[in-house]
Coordinates of C-alpha atoms in Angstrom, one line a residue:
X1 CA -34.6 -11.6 -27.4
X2 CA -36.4 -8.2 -26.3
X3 CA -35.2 -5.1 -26.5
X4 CA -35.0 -4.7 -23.1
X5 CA -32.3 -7.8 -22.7
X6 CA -30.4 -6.3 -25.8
X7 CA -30.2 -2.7 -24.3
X8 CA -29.0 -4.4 -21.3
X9 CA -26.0 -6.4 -22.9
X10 CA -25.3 -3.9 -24.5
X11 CA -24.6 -1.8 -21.9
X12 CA -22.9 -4.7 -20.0
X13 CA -20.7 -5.1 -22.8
X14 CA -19.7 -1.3 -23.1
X15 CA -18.8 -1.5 -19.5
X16 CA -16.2 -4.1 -20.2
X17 CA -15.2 -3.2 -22.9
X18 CA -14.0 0.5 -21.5
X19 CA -13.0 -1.2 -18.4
X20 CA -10.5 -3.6 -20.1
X21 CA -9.6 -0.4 -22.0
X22 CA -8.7 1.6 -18.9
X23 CA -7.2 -1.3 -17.4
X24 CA -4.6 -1.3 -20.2
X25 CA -4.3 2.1 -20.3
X26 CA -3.6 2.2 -16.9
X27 CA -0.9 -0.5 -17.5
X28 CA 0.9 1.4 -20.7
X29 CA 1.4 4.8 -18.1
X30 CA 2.7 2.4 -15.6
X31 CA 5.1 0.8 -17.4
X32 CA 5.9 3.0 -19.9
X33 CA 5.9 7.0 -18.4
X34 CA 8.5 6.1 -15.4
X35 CA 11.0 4.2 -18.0
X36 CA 10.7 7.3 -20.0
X37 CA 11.5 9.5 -17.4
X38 CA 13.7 7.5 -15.4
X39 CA 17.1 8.6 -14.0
X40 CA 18.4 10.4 -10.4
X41 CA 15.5 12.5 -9.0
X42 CA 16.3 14.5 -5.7
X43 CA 18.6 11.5 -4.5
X44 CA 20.0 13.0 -1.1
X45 CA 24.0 13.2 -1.7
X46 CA 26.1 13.8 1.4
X47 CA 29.4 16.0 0.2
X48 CA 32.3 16.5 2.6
X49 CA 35.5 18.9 2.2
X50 CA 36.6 21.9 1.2
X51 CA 33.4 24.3 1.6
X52 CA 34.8 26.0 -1.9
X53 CA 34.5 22.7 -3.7
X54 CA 31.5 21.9 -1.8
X55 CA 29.6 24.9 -2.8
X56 CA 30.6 24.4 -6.0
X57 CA 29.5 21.0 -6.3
X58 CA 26.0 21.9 -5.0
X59 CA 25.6 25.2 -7.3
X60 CA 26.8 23.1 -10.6
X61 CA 24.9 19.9 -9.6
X62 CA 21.4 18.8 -11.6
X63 CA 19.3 20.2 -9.0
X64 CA 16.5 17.9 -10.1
X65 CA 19.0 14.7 -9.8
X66 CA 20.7 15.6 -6.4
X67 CA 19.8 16.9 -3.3
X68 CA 23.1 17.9 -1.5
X69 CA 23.9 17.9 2.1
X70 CA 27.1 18.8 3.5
X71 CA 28.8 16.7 6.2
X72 CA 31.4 18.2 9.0
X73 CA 33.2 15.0 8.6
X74 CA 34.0 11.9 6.2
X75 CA 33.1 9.8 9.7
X76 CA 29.7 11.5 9.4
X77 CA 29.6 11.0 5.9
X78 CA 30.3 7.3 5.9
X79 CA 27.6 6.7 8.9
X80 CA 25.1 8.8 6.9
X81 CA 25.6 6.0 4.3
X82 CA 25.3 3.5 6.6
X83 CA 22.0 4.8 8.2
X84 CA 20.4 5.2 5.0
X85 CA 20.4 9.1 5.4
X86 CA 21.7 10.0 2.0
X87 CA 22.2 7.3 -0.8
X88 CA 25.9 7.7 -1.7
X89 CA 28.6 10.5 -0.5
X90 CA 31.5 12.3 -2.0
X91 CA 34.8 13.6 -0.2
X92 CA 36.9 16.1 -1.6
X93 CA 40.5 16.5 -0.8
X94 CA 43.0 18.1 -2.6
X95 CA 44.6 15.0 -3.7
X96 CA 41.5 13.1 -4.8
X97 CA 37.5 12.6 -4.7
X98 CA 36.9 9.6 -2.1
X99 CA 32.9 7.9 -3.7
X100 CA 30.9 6.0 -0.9
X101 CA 28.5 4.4 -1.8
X102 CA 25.6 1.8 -1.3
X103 CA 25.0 -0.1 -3.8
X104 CA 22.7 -2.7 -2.1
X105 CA 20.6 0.6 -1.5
X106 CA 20.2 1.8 -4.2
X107 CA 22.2 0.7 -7.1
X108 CA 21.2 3.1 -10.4
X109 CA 22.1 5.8 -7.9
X110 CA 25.1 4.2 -7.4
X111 CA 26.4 4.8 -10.7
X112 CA 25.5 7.9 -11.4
X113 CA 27.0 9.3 -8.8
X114 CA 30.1 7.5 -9.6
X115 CA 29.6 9.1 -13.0
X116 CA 29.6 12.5 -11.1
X117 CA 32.4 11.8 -9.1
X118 CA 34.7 11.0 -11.9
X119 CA 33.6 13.7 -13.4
X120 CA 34.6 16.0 -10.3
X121 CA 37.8 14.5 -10.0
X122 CA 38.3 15.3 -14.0
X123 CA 37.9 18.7 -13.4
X124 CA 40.4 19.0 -10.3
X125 CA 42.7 16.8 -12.3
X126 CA 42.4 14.4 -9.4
X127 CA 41.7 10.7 -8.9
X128 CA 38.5 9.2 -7.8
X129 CA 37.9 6.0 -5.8
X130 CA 35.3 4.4 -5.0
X131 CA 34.0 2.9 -1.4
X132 CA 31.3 0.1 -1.6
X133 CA 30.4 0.9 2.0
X134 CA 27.3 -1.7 1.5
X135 CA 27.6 -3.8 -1.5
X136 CA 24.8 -6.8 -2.7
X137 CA 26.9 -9.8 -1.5
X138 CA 30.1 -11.7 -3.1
X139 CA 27.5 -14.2 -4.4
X140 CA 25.2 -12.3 -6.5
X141 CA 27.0 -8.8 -6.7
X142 CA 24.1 -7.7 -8.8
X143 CA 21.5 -8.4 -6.9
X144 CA 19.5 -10.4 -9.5
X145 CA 18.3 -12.7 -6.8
X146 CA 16.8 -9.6 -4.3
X147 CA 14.7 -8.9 -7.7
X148 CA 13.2 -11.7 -8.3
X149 CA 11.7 -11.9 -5.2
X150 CA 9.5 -9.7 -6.0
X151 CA 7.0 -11.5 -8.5
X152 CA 7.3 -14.7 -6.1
X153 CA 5.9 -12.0 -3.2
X154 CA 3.0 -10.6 -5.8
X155 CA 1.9 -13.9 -6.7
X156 CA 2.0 -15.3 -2.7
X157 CA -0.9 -12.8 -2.8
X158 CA -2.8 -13.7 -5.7
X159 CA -3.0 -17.3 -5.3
X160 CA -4.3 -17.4 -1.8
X161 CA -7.4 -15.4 -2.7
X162 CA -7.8 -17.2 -5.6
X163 CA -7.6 -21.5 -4.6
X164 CA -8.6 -20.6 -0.7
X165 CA -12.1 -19.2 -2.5
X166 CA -12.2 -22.0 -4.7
X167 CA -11.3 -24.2 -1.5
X168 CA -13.6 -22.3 0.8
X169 CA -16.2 -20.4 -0.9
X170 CA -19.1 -18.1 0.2
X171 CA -19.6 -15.9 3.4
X172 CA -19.4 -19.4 5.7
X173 CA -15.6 -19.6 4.3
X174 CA -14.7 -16.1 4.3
X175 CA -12.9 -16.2 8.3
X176 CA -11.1 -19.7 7.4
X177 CA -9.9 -17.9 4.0
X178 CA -8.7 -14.9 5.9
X179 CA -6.6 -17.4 8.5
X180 CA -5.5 -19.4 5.6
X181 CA -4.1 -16.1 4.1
X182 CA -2.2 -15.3 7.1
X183 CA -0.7 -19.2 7.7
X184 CA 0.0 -19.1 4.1
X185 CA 2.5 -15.5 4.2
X186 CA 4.0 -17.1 7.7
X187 CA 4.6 -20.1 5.9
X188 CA 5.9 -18.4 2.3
X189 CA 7.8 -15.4 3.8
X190 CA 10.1 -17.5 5.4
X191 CA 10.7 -19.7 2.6
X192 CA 11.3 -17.0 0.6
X193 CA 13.9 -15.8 2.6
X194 CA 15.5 -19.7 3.1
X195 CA 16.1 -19.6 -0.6
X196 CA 17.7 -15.9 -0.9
X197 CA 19.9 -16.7 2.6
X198 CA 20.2 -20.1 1.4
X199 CA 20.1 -20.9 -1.5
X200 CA 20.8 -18.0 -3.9
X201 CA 23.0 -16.6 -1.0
X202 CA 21.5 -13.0 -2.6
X203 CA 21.3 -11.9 1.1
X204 CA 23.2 -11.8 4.3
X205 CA 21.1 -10.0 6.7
X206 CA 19.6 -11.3 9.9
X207 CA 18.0 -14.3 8.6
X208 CA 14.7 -13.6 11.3
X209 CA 14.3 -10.0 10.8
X210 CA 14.4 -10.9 6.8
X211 CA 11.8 -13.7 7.1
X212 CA 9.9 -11.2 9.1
X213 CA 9.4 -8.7 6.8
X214 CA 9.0 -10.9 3.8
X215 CA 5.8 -12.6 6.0
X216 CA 4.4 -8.8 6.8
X217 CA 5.0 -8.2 2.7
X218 CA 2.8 -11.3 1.6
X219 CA 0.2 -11.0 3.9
X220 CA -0.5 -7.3 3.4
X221 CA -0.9 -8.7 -0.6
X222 CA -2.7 -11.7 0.3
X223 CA -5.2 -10.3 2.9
X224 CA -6.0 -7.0 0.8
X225 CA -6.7 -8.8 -2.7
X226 CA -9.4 -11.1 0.3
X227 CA -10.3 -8.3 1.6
X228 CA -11.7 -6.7 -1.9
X229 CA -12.8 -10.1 -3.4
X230 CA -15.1 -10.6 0.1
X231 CA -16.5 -7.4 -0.6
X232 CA -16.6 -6.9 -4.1
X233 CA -16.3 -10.3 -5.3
X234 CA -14.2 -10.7 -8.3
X235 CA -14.3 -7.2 -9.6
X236 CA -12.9 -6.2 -6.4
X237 CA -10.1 -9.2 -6.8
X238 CA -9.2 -7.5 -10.8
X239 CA -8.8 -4.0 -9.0
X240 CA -6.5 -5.5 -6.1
X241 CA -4.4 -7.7 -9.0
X242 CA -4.0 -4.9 -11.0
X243 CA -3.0 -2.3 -8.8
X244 CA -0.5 -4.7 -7.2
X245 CA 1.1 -5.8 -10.3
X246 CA 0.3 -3.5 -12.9
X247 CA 1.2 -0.4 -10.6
X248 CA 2.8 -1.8 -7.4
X249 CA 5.5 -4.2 -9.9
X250 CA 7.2 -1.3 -12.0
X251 CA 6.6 1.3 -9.1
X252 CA 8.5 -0.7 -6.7
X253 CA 11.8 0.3 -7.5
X254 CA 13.3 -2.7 -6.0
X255 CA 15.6 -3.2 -8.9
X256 CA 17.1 0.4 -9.5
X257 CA 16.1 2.0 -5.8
X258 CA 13.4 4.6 -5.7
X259 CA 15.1 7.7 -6.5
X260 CA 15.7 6.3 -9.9
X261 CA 11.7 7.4 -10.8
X262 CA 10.3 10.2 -10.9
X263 CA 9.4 11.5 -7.6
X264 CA 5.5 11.4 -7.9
X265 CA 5.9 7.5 -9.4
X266 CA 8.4 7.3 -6.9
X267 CA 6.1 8.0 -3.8
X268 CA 2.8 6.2 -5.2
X269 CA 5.2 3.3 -5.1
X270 CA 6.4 3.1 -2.3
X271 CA 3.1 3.3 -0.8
X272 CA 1.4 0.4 -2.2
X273 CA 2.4 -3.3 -0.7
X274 CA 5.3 -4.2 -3.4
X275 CA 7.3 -1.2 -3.0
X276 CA 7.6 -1.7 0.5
X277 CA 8.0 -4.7 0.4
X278 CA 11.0 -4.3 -1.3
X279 CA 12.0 -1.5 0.8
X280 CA 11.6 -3.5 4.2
X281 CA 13.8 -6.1 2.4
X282 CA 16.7 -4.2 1.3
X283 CA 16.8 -2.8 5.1
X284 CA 16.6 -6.0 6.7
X285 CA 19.0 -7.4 4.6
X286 CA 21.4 -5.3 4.0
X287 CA 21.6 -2.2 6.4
X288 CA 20.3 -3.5 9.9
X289 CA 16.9 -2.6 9.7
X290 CA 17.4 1.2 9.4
X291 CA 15.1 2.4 7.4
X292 CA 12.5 -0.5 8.0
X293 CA 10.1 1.6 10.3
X294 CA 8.4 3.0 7.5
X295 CA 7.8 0.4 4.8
X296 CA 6.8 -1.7 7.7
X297 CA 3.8 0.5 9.0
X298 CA 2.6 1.1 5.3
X299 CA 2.4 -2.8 4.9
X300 CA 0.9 -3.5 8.8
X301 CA -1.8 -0.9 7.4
X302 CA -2.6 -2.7 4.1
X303 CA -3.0 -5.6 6.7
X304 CA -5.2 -3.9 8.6
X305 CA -7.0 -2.4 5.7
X306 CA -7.3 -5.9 4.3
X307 CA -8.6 -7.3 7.3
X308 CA -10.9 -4.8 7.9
X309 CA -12.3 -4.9 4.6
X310 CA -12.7 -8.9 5.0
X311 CA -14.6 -7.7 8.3
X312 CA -16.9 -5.4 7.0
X313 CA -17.7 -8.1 3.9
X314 CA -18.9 -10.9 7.3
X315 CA -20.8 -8.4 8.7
X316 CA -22.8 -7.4 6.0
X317 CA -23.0 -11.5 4.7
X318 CA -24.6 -11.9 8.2
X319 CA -27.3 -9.2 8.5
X320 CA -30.1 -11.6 5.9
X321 CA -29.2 -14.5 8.6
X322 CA -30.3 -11.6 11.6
X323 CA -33.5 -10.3 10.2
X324 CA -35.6 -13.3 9.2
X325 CA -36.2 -14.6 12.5
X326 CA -37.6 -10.5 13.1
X327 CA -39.7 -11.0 9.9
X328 CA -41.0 -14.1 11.2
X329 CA -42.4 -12.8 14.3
X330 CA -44.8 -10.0 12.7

């Protein structure tokens, strides 16, 4: 073997070898930084009362954990709930400290501000009680099965790109891939929502609008992770897997609600396909799509992006097929 071929091994080999390096790396921060740092950042609270106890509240509060808005009314209050405006609420009466909260929404929010209003009511020598204004349902009151949808979603886009190029490979496949990506979330968004309607009765939402925004979740997975494979073959598949699973999975915050990371974590993961996802799916299910106009433009542009990238991957495949009849000419 020449020197040449070793030198260039070699440098092939350092290539992966730092790659797989940063790839873990990457995965460690992922994983590891949010946990450490987990716990309420700027979760908008919605406080109604006395203005005393309410000034008080907001001057005493972690101003890191909470960001407090006062309400004219507990009317208001409850319907900022409801709307998704604020997480959870407290009302402060004399005679006791009324909680509202969402638990569906955002459930490690949930209890720390159930923490904080016992602790309120402590201090007042009061009672607290608690209102579930939108609780997971009677069936699964934790919400195990609205988690696990999650992995089911990530892998509905990894598989597609990977049997649909084994199925139909080159540039002459890359158009029937792309349509068999999009079938494929139709058909897998609504099962996915059969089974946690269903099935794991995890969710009680308009079964349609559920469906809906479980098929827009899949395919902006599925046609990105195409989209980078047409163009960059399989190194461009690894950087669409990882990013989706070893960033987008623990930045989701689909078990513990996004203001339970740190707010720069928090926002990163909401903008990649999982975390909205997840956030489309607790709005469908559970609060009558408020809330769902967001997630769902982030995930019709990873579509588009996706698609586009797909696009841009044919056109390039085509330009050898345009220029050798030119070629042949001269």
């Amino acid at each position: 073997m020449s020197n040449r071929t070793l030198s260039a091994t070699g440098r092939k080999l350092t290539l992966v070898v730092l790659g797989l390096a940063a790839l873990i790396t990457t995965m460690l921060c992922a994983f590891a930084l949010p946990s450490l740092h987990s716990g309420p950042h700027h979760v908008p609270l919605g406080v109604t009362g006395p203005q005393a106890a309410a000034k008080a509240l907001r001057q005493n509060a972690d101003g890191d954990a909470w960001d407090i808005r006062l309400y004219p009314t507990t009317t208001a209050l409850q319907t900022a709930v409801k709307d998704r405006d604020i997480a959870g609420g407290l009302a402060v009466t004399a005679h006791e400290v009324d909680i509202y909260t969402a638990t569906a929404g955002d459930p490690s929010a949930t209890s720390a501000l159930t923490a904080l209003g016992d602790s309120l009511a402590a201090q007042h020598t009061t009672r607290a009680t608690v209102h579930d204004l939108v609780p997971f349902t009677k069936d699964d009151p934790r919400g195990a099965g609205l988690t696990a949808a999650l992995l089911p979603m990530i892998f509905g886009g990894i598989f597609p790109a990977l049997i649909l190029s084994s199925v139909f490979p080159g540039h002459h496949g890359l158009r029937t891939r792309i349509t068999g990506a999009l079938l494929f979330s139709l058909v897998a968004g609504a099962a996915i929502a059969t089974v946690l309607q269903f099935a794991t009765h995890s969710v009680d939402g308009n079964y349609w609008l559920t469906a809906l925004g479980l098929i827009l979740g899949t395919a902006a997975l599925s046609t990105t992770l195409l989209g980078l494979q047409a163009l960059l073959g399989m190194a461009g598949f690894a950087l669409g897997g990882a990013l989706m699973m070893l960033l987008g999975n623990p930045l989701s915050g689909l078990a513990t609600g996004p203001h339970w990371l740190p707010t720069g974590w928090a926002t990163l993961g909401q903008l990649l396909p999982p975390g909205a996802s997840g956030s489309l799916l607790r709005a469908n299910a559970f609060f009558d799509s408020s809330g769902a106009g967001l997630p769902a433009l982030t995930l019709t542009i990873w579509v588009g992006v996706g698609i586009a990238l797909a696009l841009l991957a044919d056109r390039r495949g085509r330009r050898p097929a345009t220029a050798r009849p030119e070629a042949a000419t001269v």
